[in-house]
XYZ file of N, CA and C in Angstrom:
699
model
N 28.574 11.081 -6.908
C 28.487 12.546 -6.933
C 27.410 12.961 -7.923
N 26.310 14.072 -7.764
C 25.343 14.718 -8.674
C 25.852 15.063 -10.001
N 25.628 14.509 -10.692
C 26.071 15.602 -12.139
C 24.864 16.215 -12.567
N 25.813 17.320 -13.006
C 25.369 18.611 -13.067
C 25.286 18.991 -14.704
N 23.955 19.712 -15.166
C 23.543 19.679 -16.499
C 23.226 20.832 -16.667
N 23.526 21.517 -17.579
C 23.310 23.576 -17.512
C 22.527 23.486 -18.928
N 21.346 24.101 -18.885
C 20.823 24.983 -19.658
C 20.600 26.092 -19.870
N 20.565 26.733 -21.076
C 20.209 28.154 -21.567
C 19.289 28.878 -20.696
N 17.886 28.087 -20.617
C 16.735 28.479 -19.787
C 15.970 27.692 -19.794
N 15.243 28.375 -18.713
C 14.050 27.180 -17.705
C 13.214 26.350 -19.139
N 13.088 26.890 -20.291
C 12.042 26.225 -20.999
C 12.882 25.125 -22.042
N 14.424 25.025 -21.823
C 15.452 24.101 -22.467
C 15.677 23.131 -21.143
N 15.365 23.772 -20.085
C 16.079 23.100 -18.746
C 14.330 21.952 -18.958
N 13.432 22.177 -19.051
C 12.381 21.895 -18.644
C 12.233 20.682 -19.919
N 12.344 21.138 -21.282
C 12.713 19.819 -22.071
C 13.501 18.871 -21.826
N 14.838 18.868 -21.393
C 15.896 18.148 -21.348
C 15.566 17.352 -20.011
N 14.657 17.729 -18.815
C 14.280 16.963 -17.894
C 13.164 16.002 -17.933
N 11.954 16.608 -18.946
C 10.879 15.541 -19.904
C 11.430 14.880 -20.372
N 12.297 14.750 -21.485
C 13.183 13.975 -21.982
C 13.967 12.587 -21.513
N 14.643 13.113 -20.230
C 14.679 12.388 -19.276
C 14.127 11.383 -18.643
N 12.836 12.039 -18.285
C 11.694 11.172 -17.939
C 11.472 10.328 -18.623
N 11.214 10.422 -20.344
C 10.573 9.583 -21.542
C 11.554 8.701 -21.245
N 13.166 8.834 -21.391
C 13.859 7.813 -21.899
C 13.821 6.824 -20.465
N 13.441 7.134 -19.128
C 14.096 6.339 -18.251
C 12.490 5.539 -17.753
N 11.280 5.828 -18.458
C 10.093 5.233 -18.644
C 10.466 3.927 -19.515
N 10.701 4.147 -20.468
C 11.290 3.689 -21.935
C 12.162 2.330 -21.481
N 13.069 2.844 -20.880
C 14.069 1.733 -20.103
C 13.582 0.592 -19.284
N 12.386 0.934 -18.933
C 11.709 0.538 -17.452
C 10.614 0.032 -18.245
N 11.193 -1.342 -18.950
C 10.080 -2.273 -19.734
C 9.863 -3.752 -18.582
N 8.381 -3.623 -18.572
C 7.673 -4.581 -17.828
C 6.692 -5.144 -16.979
N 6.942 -3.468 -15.884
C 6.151 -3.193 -15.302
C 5.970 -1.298 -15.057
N 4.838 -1.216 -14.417
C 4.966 -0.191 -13.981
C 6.188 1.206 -13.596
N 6.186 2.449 -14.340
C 7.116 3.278 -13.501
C 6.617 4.048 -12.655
N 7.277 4.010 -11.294
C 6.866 4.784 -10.333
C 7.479 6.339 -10.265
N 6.453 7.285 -10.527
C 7.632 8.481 -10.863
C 6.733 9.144 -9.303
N 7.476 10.240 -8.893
C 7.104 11.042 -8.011
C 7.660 12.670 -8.453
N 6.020 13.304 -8.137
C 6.268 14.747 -8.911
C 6.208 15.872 -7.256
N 6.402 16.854 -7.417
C 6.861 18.239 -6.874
C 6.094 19.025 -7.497
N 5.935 19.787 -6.717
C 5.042 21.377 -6.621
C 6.254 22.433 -7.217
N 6.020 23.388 -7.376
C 6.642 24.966 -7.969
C 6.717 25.324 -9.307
N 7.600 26.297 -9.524
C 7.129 27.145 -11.044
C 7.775 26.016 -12.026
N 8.762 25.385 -12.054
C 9.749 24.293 -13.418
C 8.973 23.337 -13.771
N 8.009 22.631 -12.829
C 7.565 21.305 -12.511
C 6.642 21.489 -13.842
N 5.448 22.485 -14.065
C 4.284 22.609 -14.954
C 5.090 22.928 -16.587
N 5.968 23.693 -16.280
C 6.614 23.423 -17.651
C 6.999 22.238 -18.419
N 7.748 21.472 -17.416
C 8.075 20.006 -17.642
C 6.921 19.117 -18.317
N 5.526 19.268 -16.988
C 4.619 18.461 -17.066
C 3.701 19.097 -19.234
N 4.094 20.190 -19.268
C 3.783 20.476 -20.577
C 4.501 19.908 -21.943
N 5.682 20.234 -21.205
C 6.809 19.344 -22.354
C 6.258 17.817 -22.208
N 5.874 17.166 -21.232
C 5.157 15.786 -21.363
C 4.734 15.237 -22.235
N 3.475 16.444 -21.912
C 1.840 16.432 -22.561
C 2.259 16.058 -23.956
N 3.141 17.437 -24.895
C 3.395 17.158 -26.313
C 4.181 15.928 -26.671
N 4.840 15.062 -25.695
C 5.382 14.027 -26.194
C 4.381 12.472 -26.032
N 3.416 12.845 -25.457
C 2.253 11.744 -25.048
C 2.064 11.101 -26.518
N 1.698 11.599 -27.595
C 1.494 10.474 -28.951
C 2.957 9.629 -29.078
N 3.759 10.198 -29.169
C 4.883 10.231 -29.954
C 5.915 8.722 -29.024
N 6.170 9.433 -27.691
C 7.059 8.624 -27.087
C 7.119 7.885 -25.524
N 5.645 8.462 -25.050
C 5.605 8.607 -23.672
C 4.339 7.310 -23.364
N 4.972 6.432 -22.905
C 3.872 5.164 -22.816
C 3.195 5.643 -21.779
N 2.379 6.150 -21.519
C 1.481 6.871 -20.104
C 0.827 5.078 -19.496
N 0.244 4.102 -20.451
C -0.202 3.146 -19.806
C 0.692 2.927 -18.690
N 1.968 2.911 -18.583
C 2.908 1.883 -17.601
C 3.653 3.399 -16.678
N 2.811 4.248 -16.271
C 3.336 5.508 -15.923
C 2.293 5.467 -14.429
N 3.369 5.570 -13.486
C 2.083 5.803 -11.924
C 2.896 6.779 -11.236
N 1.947 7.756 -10.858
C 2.210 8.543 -10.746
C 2.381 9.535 -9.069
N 3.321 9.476 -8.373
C 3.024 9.595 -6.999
C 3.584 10.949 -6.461
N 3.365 11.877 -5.476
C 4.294 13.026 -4.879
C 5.291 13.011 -3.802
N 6.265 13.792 -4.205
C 6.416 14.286 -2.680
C 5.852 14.765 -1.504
N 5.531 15.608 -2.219
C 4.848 16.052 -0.872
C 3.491 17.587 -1.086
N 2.459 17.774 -0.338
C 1.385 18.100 -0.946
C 0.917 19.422 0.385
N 0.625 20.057 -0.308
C -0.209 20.950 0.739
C -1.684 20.558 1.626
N -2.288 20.826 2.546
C -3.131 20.592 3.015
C -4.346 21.683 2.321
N -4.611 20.995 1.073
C -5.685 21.752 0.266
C -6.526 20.885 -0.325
N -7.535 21.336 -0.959
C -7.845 20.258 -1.679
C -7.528 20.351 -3.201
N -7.926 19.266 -3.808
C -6.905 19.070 -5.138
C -7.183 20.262 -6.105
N -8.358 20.733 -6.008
C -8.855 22.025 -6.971
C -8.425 23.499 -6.309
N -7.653 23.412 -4.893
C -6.976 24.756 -4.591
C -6.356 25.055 -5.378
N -5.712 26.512 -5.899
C -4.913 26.735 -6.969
C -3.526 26.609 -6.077
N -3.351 26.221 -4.907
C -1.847 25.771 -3.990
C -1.196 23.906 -3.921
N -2.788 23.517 -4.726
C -2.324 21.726 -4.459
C -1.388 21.266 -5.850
N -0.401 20.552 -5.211
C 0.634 20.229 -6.303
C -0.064 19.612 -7.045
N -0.787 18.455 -6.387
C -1.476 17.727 -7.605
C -2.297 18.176 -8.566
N -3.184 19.498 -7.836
C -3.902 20.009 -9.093
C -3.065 20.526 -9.899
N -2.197 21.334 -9.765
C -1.035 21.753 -10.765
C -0.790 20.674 -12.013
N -0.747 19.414 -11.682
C -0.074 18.493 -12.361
C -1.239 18.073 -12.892
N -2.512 18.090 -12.718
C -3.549 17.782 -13.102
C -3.692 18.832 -14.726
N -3.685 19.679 -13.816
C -4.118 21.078 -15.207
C -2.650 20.732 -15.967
N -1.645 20.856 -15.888
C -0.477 20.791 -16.877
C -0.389 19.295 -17.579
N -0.834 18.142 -17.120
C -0.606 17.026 -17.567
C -1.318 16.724 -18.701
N -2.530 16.877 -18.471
C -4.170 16.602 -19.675
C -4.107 15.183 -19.480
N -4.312 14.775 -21.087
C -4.679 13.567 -20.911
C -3.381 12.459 -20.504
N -2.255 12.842 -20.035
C -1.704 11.867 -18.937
C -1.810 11.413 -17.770
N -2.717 12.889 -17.434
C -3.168 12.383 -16.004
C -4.513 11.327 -16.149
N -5.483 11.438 -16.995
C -6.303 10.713 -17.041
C -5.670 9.199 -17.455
N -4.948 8.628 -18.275
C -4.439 7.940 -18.677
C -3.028 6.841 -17.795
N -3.049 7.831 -16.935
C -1.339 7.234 -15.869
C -2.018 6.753 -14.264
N -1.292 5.986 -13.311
C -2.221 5.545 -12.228
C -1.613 6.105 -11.066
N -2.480 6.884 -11.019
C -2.271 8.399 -9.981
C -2.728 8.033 -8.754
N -1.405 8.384 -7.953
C -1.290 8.594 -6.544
C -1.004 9.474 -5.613
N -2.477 10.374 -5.745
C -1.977 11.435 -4.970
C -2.154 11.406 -3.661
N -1.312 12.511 -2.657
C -1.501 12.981 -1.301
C -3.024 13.357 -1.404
N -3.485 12.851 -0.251
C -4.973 13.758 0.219
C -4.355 15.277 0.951
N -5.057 15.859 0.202
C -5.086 17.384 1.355
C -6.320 17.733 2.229
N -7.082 16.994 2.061
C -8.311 17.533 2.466
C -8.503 16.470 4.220
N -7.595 15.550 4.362
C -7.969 14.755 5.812
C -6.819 15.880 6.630
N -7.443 15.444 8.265
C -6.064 15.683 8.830
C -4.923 15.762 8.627
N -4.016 16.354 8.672
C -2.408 15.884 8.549
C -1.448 14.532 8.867
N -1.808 14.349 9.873
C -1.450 13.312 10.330
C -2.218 11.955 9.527
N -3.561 12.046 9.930
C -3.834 10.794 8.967
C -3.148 10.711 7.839
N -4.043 12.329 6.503
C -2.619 11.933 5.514
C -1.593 11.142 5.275
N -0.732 12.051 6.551
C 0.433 11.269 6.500
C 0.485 9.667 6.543
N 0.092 9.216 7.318
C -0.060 7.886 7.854
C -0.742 7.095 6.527
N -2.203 7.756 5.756
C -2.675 6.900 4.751
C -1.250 6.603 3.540
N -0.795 8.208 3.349
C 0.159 7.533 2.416
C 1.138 6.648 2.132
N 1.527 6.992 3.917
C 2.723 5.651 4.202
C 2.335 4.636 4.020
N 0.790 4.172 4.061
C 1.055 2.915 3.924
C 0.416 2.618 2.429
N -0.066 3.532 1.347
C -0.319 3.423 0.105
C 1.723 3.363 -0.053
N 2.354 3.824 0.103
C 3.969 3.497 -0.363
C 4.057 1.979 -0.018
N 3.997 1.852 1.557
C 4.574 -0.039 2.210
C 3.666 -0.422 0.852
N 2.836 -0.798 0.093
C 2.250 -1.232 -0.589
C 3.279 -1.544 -1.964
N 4.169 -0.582 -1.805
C 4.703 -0.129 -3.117
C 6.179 -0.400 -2.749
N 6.635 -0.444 -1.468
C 7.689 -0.760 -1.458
C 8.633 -0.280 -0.654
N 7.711 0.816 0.464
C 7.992 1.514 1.419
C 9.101 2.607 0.606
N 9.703 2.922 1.533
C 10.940 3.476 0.875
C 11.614 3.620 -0.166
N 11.675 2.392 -0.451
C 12.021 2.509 -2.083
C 10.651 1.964 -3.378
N 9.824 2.573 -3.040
C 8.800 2.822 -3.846
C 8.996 3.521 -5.090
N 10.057 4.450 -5.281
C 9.648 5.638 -6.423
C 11.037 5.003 -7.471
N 10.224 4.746 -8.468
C 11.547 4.827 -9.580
C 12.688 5.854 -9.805
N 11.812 6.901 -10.350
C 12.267 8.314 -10.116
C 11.534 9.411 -9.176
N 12.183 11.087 -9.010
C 11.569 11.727 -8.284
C 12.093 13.019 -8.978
N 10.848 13.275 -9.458
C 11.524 14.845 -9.962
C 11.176 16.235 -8.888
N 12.064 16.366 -8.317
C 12.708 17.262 -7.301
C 13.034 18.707 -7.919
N 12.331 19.699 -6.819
C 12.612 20.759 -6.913
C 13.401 21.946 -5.917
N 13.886 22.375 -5.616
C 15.149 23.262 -4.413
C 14.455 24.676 -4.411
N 14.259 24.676 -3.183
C 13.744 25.688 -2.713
C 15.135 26.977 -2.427
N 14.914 28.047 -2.663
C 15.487 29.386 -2.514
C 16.324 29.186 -0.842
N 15.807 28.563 0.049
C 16.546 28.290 1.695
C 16.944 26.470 1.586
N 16.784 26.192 0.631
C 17.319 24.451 0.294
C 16.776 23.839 1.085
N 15.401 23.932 0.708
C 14.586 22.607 1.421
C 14.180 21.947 0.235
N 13.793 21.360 0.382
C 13.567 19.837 -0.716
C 12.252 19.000 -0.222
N 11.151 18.824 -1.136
C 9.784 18.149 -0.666
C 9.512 19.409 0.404
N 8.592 19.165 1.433
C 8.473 19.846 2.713
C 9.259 19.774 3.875
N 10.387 19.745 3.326
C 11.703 19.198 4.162
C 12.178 20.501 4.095
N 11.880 21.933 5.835
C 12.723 22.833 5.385
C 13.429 22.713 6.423
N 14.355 23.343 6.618
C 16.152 23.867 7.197
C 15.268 23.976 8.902
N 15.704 23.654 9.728
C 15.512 23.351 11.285
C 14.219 22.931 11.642
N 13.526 21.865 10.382
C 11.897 21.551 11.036
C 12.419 20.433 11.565
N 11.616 19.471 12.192
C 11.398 18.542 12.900
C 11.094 17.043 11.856
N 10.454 17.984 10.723
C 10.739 16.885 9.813
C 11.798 16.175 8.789
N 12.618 17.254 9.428
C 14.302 16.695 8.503
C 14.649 15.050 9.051
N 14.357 14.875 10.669
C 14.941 13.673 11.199
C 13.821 12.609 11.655
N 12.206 13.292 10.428
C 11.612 12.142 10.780
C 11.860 10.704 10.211
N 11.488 9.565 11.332
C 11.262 8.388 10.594
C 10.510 7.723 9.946
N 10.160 6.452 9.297
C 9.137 6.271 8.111
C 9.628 6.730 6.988
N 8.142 6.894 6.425
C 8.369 7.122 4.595
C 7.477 8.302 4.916
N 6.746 8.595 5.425
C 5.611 10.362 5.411
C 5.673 10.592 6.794
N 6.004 12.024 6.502
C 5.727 13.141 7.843
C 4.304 14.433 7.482
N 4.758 15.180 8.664
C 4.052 16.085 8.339
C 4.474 17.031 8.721
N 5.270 18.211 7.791
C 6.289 19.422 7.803
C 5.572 20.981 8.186
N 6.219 21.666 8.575
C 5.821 22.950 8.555
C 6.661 23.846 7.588
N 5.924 24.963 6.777
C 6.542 25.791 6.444
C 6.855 27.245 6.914
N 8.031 28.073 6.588
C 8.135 28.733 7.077
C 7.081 29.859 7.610
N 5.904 29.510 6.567
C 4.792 30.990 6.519
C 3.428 29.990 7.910
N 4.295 28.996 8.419
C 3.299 27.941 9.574
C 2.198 27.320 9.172
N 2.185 27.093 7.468
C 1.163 26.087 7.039
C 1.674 24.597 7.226
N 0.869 23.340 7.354
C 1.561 22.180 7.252
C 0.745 21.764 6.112
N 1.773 20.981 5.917
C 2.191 19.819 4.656
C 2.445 18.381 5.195
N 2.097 17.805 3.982
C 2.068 16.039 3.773
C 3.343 15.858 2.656
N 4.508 15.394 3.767
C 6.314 15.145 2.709
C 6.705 13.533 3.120
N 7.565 13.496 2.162
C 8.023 12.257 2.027
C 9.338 12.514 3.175
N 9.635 11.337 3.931
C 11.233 12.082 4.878
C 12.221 11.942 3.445
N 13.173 11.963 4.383
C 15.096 11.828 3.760
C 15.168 10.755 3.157
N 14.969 9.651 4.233
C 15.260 7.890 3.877
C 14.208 7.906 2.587
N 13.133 8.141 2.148
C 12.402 8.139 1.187
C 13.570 8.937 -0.666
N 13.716 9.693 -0.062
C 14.716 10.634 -0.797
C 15.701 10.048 -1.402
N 16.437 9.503 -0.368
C 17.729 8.522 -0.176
C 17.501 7.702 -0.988
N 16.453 6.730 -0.969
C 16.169 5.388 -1.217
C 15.558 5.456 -2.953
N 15.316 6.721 -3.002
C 14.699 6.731 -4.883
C 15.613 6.374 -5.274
N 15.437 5.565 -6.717
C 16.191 5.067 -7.490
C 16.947 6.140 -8.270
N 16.145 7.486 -8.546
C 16.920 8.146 -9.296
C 16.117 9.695 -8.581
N 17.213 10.539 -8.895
C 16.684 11.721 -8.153
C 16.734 12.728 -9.390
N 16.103 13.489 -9.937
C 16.137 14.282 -11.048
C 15.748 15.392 -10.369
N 16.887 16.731 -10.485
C 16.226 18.114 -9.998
C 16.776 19.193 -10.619
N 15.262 19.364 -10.501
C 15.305 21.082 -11.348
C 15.986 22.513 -10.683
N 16.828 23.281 -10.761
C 16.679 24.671 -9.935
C 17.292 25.984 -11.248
N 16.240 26.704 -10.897
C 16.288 28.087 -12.015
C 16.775 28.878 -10.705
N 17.753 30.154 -11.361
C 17.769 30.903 -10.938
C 18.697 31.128 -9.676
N 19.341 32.431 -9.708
C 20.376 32.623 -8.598
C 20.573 32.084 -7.366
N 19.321 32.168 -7.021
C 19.272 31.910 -5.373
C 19.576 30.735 -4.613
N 19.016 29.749 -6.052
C 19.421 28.223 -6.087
C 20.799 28.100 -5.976
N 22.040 28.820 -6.435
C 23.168 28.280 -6.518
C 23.435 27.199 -5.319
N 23.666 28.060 -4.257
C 24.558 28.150 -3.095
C 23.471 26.576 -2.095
N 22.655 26.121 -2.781
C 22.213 24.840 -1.953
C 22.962 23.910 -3.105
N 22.863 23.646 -4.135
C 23.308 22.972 -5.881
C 24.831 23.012 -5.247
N 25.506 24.203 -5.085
C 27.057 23.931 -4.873
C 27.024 23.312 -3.636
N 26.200 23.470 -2.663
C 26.806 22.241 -1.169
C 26.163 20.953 -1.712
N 25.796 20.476 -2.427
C 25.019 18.972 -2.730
C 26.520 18.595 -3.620
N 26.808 19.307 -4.458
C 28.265 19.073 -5.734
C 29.480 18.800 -4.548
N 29.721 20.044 -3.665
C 31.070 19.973 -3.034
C 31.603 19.531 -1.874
N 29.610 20.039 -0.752
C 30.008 20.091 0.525
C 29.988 21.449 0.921
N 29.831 21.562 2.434
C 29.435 20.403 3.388
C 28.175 20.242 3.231
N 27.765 19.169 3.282
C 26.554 18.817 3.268
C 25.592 18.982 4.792
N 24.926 20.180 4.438
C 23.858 21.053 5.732
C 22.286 20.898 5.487
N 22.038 21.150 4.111
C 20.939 21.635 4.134
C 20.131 20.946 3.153
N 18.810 20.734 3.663
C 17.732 19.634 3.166
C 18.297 18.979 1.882
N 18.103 19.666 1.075
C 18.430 19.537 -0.242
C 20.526 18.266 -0.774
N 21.202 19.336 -0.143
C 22.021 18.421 -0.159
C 22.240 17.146 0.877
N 21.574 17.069 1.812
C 20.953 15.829 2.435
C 20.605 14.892 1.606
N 19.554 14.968 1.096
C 18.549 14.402 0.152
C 19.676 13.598 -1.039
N 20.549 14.406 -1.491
C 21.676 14.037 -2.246
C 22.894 12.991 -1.849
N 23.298 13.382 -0.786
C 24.325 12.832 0.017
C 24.455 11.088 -0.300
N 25.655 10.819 -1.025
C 25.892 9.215 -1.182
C 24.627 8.962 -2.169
N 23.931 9.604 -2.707
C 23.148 8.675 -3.965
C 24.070 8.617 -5.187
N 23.541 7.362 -6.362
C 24.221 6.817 -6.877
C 23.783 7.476 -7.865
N 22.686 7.810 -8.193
C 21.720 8.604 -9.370
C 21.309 9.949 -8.837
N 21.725 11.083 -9.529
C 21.174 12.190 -9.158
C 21.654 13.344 -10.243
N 20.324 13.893 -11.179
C 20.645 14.639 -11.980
C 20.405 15.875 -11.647
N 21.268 16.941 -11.752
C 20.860 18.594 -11.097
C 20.760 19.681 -12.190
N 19.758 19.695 -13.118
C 19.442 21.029 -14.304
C 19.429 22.420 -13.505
N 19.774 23.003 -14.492
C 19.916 24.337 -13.932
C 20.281 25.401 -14.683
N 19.661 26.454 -15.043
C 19.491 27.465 -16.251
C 20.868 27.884 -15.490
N 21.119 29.086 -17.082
C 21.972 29.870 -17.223
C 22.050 30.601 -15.877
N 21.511 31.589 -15.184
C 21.189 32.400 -14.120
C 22.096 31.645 -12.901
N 21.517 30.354 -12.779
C 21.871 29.415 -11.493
C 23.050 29.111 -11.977
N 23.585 28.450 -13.103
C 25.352 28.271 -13.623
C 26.338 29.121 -13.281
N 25.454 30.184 -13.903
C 25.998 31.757 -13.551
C 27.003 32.207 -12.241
N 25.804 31.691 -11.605
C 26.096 32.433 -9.477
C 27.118 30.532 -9.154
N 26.974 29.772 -9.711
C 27.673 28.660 -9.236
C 29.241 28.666 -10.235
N 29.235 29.614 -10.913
C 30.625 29.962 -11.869
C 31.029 29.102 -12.781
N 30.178 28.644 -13.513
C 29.745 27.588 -14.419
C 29.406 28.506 -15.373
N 29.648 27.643 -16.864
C 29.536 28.341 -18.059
C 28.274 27.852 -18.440
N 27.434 28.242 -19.120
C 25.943 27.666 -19.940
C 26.107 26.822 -21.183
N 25.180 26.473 -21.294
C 25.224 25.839 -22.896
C 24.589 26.456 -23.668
């Protein structure tokens, strides 16, 4: 079952998930950690809380760095996750061995190049961790509520969003198969996907993505505790 971690606010929620990250890098003495990052507003906070721990605690050498899932932009659009993570990271991104989605090929190729930059890595279970973010309709990666890419197979599809842009996402079985699932959700709207991943029934992308994993951490400010009838810290 997900356990569930309440913070004050997004900028305590956003430490305590860096944090996270450091210690389960930390753990992961030997080789390489495979982390996989997410697009939206929590993710750049996080990736800031990083940045300041880079002298101190954050071995960036043994840090690789891969996505969920990416818009069809190129990396300097102000819409590409990776540039996001680029500008918020600094010198981790220069320093960590970055694997990003192309936005700039076809979709489909995309898709297809990355799948097999993952089989490289381990197909499916490629990602150490995955820091995950829940969308307001509980989609998860580019995984939204009646696409076609909820029941694709492989390790990369290629999703539509509701506004009919496509995207380069990781499927379910990719989801499934992370070693550890770490996710962020601020704010009200988030409750009501966070409580079907905790209770049931399990419908929608997001608690999919959850369903039977063994590792799965769910932060979540005051606001989102709030509407899920949970007290804060």
């Amino acid at each position: 079952m997900p356990r569930l971690l309440i913070h004050s606010t997004p900028d305590t929620l956003a430490s305590a998930a860096a944090d996270e990250i450091v210690r389960a890098v930390n753990r992961h003495a030997g080789r390489r950690f495979n982390l996989a990052l997410s697009g939206g507003s929590t993710p750049p906070l996080i990736f800031r809380r990083l940045r300041r721990l880079l002298e101190r605690r954050l071995p960036v050498d043994r840090l690789r760095l891969f996505w969920i899932d990416e818009r069809c932009v190129p990396i300097g659009h102000p819409d590409s996750n990776a540039g996001s993570a680029r500008r918020h990271l600094g010198r981790i991104w220069n320093g960590a061995d970055v694997r990003a989605m192309s936005g700039t090929v076809p979709p489909q190729a995309g898709a297809a190049a990355y799948a097999r930059r993952l089989a490289y890595f381990g197909g499916a279970q490629a990602f150490d961790m995955a820091l995950v973010g829940l969308g307001p309709d509980g989609h998860v990666a580019s995984l939204f509520p009646g696409s076609d890419a909820l029941d694709a197979s492989g390790t990369v599809t290629v999703g539509q969003s509701p506004r009919g842009d496509q995207r380069l996402s990781v499927t379910l079985d990719v989801l499934r198969a992370t070693r550890s699932l770490l996710v962020v959700a601020c704010g009200e709207s988030k409750a009501w996907a966070v409580r079907e991943a905790l209770t049931g029934p399990v419908l929608c992308p997001f608690a999919r993505a959850c369903a039977g994993r063994p590792s799965v951490q769910i932060h979540v400010d005051a606001a989102c505790a709030r509407a899920l009838g949970r007290r804060g810290s």
